[in-house]
CSV table of C-alpha atoms in Angstrom, one decimal:
chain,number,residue,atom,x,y,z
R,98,UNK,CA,16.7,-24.2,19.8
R,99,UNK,CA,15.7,-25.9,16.5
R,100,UNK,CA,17.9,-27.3,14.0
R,101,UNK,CA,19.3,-24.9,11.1
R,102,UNK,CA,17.9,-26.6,8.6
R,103,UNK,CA,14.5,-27.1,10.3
R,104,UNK,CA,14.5,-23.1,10.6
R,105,UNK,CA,15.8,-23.0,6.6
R,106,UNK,CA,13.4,-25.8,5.3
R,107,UNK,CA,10.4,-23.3,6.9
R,108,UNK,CA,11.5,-20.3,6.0
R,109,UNK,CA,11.4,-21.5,2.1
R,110,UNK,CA,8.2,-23.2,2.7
R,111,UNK,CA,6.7,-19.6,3.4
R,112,UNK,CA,8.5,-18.0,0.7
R,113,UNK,CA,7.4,-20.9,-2.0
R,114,UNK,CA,3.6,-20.9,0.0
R,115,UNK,CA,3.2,-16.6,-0.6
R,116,UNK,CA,5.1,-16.6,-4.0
R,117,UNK,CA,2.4,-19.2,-5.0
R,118,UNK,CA,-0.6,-17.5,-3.2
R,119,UNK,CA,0.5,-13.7,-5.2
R,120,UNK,CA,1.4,-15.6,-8.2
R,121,UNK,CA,-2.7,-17.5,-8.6
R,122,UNK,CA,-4.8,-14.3,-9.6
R,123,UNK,CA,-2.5,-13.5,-12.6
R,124,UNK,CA,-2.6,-17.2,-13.6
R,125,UNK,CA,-6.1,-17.1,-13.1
R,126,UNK,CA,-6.6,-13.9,-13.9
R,127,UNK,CA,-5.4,-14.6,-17.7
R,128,UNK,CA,-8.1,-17.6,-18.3
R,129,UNK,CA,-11.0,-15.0,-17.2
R,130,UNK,CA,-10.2,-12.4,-19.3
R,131,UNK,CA,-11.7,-13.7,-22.3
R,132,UNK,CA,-14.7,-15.1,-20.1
R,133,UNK,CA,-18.3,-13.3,-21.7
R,134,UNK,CA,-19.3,-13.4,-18.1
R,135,UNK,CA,-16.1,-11.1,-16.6
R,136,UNK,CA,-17.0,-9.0,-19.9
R,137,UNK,CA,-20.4,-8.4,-18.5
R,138,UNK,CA,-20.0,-7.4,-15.0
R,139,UNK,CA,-17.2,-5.0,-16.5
R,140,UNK,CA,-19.2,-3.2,-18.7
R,141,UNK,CA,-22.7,-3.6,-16.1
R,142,UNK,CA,-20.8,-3.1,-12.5
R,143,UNK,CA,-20.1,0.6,-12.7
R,144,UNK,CA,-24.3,1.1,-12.9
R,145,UNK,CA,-25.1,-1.6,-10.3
R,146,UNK,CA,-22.4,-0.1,-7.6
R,147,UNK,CA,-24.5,3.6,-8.0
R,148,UNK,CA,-27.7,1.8,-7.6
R,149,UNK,CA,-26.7,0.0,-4.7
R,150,UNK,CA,-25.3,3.0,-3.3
R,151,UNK,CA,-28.2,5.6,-3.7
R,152,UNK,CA,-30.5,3.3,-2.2
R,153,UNK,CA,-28.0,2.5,1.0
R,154,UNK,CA,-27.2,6.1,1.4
R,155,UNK,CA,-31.1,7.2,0.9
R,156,UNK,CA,-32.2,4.7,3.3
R,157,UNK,CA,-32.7,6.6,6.0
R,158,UNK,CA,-33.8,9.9,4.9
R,159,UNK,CA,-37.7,10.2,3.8
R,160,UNK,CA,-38.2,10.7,0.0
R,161,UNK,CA,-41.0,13.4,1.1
R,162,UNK,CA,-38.2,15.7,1.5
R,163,UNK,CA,-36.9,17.4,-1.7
R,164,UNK,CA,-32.8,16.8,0.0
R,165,UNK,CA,-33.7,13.2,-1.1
R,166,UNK,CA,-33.1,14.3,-4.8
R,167,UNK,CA,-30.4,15.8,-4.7
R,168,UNK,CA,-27.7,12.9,-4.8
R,169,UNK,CA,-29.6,11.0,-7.7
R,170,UNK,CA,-29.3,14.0,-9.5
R,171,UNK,CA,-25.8,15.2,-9.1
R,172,UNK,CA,-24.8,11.2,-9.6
R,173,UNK,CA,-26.9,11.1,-13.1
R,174,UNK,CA,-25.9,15.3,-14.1
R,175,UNK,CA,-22.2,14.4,-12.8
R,176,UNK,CA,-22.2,10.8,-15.1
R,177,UNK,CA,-23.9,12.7,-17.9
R,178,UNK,CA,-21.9,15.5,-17.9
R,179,UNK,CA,-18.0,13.5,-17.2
R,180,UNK,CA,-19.0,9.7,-18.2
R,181,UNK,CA,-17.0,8.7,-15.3
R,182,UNK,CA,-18.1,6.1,-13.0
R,183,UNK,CA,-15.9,6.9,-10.5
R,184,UNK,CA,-16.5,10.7,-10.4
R,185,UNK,CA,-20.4,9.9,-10.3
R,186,UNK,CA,-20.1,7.7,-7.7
R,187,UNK,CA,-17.9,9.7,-5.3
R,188,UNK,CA,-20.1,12.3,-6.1
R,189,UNK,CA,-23.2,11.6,-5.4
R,190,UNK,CA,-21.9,10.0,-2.4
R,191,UNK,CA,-20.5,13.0,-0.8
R,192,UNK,CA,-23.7,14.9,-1.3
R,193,UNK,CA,-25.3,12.5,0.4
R,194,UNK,CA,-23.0,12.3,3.3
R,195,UNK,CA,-23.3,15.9,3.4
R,196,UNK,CA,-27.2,16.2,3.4
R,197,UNK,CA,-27.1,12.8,5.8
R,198,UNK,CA,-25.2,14.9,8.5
R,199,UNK,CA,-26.6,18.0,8.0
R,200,UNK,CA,-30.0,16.0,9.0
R,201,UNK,CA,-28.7,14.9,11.9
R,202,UNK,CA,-27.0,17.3,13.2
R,203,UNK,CA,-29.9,19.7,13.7
């Protein structure tokens, strides 16, 4: 059996090690907010993550078919409509879910 203080000294080694580890992203966190760079992505991200996800969910169905549309243009008529990335986004990606097992199940 180890020693009670071996036991102690690693229990507040963990404890000083994970409050240290949760405590760096605020610390950091605080010198990036005024970075122009974070600035950027924040106001350019929301676009770029319904880009990426058209084209990944579109990738397997041909753009012959008119169903190809249809998630580009709920994600544009739902951002249009709401201005909400996140409702555009989930959006669009349902319908394309939806039209992407509907193709393969039949």
């Amino acid at each position: 059996m180890p020693d009670a203080r071996y036991l102690l000294l690693t229990v507040a080694v963990s404890a000083a090690v994970t409050w240290a580890l949760r405590a760096l992203p605020f610390t950091v966190l605080a010198t990036l907010r005024a970075s122009s760079t974070v600035q950027y992505l924040g106001a350019r991200m929301p676009a770029g993550v319904m880009v990426i996800l058209f084209v990944f969910c579109l990738r397997d169905l041909p753009l012959t078919q008119s169903r190809a549309a249809a998630p580009l243009a709920v994600t544009v008529g739902l951002h249009l409509w709401r201005r909400n990335a996140l409702l555009s986004i989930l959006g669009g990606t349902v319908v394309s879910v939806a039209l992407a097992s509907s193709l393969f199940a039949g």
